[in-house]
Coordinates of N, CA and C in Angstrom, one line a residue:
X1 N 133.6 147.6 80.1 CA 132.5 146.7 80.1 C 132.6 145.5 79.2
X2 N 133.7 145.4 78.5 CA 133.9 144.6 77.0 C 134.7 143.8 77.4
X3 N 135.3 143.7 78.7 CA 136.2 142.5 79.1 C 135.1 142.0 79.9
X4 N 134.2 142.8 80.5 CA 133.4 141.7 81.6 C 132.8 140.9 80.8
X5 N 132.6 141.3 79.9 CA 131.0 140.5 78.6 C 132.6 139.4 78.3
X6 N 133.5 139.5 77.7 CA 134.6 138.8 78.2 C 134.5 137.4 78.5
X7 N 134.9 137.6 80.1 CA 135.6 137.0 81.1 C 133.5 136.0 81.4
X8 N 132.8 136.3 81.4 CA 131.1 135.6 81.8 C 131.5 134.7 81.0
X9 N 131.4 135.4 79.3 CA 131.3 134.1 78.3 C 132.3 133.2 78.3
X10 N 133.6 133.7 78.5 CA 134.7 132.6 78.6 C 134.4 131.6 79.5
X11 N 133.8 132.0 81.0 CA 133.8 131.1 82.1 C 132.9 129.9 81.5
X12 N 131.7 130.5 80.7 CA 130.2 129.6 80.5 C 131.0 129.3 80.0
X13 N 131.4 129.1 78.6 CA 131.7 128.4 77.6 C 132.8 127.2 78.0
X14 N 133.8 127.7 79.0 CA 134.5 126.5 79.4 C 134.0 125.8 80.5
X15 N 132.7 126.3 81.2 CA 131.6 125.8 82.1 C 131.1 124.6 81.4
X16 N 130.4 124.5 79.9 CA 129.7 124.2 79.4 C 130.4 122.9 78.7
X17 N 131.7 123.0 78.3 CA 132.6 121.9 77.7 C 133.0 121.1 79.2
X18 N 133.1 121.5 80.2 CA 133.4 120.5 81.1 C 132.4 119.9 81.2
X19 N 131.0 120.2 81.2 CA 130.0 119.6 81.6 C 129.6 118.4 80.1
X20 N 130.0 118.8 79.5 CA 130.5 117.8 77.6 C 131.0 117.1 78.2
X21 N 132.0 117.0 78.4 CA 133.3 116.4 78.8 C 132.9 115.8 79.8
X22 N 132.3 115.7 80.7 CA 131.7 114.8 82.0 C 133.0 115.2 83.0
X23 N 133.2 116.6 82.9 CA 134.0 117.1 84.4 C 133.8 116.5 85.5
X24 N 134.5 115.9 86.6 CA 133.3 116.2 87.7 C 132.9 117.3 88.6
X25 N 131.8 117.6 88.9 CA 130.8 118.2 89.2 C 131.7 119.7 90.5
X26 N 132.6 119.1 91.0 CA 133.4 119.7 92.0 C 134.5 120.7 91.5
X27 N 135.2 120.2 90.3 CA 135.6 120.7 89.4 C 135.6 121.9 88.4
X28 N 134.0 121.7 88.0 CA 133.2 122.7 86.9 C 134.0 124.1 87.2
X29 N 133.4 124.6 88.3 CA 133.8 125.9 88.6 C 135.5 126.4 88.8
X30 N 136.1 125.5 88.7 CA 137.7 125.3 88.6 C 138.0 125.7 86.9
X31 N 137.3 124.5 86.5 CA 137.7 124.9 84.6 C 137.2 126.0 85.0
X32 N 136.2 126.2 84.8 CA 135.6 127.5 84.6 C 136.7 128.8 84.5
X33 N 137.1 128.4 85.6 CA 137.9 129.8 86.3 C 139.3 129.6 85.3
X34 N 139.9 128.7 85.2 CA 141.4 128.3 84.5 C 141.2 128.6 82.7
X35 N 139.6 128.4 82.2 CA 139.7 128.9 80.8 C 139.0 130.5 81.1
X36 N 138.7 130.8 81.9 CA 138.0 132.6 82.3 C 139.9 133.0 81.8
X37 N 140.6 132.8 83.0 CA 141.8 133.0 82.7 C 142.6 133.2 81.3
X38 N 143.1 131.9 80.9 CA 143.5 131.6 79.9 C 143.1 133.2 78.7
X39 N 141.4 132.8 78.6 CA 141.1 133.7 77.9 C 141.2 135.3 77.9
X40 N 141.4 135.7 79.1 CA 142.1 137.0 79.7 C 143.3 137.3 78.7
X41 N 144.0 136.5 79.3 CA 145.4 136.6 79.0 C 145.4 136.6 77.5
X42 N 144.8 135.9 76.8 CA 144.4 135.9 75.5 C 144.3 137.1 74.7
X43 N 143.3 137.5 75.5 CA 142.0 138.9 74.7 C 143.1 140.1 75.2
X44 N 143.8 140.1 76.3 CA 144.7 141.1 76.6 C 145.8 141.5 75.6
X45 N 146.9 140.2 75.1 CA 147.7 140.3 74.3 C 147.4 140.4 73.4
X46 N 146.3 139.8 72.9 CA 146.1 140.2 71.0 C 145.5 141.7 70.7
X47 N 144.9 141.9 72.0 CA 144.4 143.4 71.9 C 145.6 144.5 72.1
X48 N 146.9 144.3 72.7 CA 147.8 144.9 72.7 C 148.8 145.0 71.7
X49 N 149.3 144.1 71.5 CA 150.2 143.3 70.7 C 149.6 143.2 69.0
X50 N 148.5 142.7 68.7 CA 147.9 142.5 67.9 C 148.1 141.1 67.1
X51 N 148.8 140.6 68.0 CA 149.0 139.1 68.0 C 148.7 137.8 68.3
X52 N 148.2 137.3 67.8 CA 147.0 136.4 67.7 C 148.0 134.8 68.2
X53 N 148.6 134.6 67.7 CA 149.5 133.5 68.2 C 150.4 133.7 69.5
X54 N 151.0 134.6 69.7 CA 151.6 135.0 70.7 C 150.7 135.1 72.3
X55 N 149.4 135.6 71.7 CA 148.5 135.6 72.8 C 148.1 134.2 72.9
X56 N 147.9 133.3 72.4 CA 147.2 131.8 72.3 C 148.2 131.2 72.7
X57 N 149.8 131.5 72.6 CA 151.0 130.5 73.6 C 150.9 130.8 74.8
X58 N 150.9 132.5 75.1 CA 151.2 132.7 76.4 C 149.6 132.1 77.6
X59 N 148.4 132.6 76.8 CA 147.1 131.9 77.3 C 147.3 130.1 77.4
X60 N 148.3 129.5 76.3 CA 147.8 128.1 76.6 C 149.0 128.0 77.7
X61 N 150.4 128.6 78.0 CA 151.2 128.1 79.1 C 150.6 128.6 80.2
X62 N 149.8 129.1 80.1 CA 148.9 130.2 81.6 C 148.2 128.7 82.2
X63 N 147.4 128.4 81.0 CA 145.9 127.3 81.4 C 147.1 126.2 81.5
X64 N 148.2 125.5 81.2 CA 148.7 124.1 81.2 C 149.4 124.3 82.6
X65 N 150.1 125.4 82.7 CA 150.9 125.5 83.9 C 150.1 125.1 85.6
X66 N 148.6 126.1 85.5 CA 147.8 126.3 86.4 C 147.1 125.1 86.5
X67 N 146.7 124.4 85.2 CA 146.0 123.0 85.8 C 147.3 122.0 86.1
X68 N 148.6 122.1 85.6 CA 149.6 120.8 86.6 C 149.3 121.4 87.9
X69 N 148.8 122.7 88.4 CA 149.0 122.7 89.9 C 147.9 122.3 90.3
X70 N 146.7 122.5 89.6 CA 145.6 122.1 90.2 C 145.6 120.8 90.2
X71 N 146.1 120.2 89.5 CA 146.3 118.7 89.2 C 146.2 118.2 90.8
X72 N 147.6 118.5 91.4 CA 148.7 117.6 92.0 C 147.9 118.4 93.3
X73 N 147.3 119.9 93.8 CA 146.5 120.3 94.8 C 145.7 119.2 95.2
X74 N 144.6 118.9 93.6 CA 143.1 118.5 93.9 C 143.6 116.9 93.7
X75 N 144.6 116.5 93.6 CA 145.0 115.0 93.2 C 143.5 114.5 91.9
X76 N 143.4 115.0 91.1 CA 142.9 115.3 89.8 C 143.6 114.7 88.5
X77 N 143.4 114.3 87.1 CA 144.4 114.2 86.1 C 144.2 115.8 85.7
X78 N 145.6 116.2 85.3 CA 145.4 117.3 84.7 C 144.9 117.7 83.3
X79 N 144.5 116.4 82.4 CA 143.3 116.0 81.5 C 142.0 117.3 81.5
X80 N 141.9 116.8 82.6 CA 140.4 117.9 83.2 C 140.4 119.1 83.0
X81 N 141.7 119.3 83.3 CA 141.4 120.8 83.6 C 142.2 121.8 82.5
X82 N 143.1 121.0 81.5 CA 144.0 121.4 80.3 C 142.5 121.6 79.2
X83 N 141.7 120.2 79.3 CA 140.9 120.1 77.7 C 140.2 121.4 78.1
X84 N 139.7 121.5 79.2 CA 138.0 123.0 79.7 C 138.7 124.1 79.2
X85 N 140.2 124.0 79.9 CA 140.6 125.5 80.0 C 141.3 126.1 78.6
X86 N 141.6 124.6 77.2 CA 142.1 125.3 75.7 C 140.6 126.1 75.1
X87 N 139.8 125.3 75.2 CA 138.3 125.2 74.5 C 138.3 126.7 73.8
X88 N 138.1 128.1 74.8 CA 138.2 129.2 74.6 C 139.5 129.7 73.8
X89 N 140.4 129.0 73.5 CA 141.6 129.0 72.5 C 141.5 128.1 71.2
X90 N 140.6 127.2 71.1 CA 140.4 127.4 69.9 C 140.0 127.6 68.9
X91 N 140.4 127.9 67.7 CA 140.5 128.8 66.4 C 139.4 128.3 65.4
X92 N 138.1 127.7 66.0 CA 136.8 127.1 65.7 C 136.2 127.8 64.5
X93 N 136.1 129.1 64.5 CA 134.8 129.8 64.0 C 136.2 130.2 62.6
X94 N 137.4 130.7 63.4 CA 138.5 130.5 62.0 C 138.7 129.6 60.7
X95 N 138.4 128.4 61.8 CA 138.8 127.1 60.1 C 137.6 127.3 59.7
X96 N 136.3 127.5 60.7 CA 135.2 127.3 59.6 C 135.2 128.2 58.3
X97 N 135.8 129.4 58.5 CA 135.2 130.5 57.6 C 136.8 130.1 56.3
X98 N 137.8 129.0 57.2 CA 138.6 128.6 56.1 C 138.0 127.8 55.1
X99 N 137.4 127.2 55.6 CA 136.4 126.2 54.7 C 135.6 126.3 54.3
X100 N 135.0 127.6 54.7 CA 133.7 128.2 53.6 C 134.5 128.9 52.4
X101 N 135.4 129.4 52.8 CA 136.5 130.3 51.1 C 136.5 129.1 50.7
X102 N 137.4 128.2 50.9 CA 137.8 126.9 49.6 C 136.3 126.5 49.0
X103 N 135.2 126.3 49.9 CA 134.3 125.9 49.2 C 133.9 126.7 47.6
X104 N 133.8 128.0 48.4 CA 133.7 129.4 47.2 C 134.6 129.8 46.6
X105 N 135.1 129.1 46.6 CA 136.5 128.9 45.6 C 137.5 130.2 45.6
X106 N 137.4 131.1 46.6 CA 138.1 132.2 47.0 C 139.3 131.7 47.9
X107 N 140.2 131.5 47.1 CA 141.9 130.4 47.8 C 142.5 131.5 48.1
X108 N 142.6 132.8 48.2 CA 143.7 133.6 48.6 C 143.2 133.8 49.7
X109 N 141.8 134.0 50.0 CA 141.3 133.9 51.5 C 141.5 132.6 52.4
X110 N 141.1 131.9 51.5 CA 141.0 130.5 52.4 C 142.4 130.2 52.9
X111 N 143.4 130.5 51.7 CA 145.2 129.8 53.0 C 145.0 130.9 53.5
X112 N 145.8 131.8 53.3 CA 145.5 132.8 54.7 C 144.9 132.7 56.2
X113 N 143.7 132.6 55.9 CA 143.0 131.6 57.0 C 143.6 130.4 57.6
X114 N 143.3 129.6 56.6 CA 144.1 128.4 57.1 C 145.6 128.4 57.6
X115 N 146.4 128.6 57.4 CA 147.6 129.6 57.5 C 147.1 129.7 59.4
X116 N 146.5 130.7 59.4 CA 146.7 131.4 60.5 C 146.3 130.0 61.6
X117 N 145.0 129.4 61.2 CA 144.3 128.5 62.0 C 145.4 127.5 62.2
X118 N 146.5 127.0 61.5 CA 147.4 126.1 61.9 C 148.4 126.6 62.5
X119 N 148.9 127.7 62.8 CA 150.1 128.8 63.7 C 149.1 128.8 65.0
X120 N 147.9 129.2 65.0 CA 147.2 129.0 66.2 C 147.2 127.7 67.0
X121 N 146.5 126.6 66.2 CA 146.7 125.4 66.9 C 148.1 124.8 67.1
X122 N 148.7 125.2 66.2 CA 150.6 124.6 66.6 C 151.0 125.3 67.8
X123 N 150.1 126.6 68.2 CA 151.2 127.6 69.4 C 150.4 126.8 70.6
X124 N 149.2 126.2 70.2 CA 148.3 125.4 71.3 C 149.5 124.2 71.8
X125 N 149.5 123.8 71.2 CA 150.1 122.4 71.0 C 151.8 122.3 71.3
X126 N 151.8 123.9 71.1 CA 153.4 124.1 71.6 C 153.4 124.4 72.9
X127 N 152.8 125.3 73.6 CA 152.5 125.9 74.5 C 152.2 125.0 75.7
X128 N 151.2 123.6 75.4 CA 150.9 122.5 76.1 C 152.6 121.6 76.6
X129 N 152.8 121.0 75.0 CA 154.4 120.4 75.3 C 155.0 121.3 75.9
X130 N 155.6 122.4 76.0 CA 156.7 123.3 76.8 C 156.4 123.3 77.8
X131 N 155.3 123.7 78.8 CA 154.6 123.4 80.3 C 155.2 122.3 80.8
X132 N 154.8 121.0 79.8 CA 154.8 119.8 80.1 C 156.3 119.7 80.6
X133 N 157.3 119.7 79.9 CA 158.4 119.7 79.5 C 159.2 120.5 80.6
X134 N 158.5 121.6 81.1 CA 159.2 122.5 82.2 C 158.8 121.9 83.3
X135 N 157.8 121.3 83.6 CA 157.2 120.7 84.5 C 158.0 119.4 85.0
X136 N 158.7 118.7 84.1 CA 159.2 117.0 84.0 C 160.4 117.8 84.3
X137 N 161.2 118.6 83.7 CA 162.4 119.4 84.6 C 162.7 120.0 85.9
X138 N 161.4 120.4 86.2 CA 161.4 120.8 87.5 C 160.9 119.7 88.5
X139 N 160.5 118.6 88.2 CA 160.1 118.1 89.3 C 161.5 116.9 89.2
X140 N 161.9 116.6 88.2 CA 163.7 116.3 88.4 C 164.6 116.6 89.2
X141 N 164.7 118.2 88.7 CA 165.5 118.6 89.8 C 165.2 118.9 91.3
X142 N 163.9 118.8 91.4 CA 163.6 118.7 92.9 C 163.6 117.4 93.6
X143 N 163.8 116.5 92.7 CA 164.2 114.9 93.2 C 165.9 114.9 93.6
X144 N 166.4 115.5 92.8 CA 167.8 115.3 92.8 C 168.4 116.2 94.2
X145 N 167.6 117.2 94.4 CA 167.7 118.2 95.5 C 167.4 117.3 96.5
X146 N 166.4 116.1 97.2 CA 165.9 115.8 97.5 C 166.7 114.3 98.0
X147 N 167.1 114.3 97.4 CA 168.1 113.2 97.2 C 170.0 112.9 98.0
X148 N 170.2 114.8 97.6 CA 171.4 114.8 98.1 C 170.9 115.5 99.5

């Protein structure tokens, strides 16, 4: 019952940033679905694994992968459907509570935290470039295929 409560609030939540974000309207239920995902894949591996960055690369190549396809399907920027579908991957409620230790002058908590919240958004930000990167490779070599 703890994935379904899950997989609802992931969809709203990246429901709710596309509609931030002035998604269009045809779309909505697309992010929706691509950050529902993402966050799956997320809540699965860290709950197995116990791995909090490892689950946030393999959820952000899940969401970058799937919106280049929805991209190039819906003739779309894949903008759209990358920003909805990280949202539920970011480490938000993390920096905050980094920034409430430094405030209270409790620093062995706060790097720590912080610490983690920048391995998080770096595996974001890795995970996006590598997609990307695999993507510009493969659509290369299917020109060159294409070609001969």
């Amino acid at each position: 019952m703890d994935i379904l409560g899950q997989l609802i609030t992931s969809f709203i939540a990246t429901g709710a940033f596309g509609i931030i974000f002035n998604v269009p309207k045809q779309s909505l239920v697309k992010c929706g679905l691509i950050g529902m995902g993402g966050w799956l894949i997320y809540y699965l591996l860290e709950g197995y694994t116990d791995d909090a960055v490892l689950g946030t690369l393999a959820a952000t190549i899940f969401v970058a992968i799937l919106s280049q396809e929805l991209a190039k399907f819906y003739k779309t920027p894949v903008i759209i459907f990358v920003v909805a579908g990280i949202i539920p991957l970011v480490p938000g409620g993390l920096a905050y509570d980094a920034m409430r230790h430094f405030v209270e002058n409790d620093y062995n908590t706060a790097l720590g935290s912080a610490a983690k919240v920048l391995m998080l958004a770096g595996s974001i930000a890795f995970g996006l470039v590598f997609s990307e990167v695999v993507n510009q490779i493969l659509r290369k070599m299917s020109q060159r295929r294409s070609k001969v």
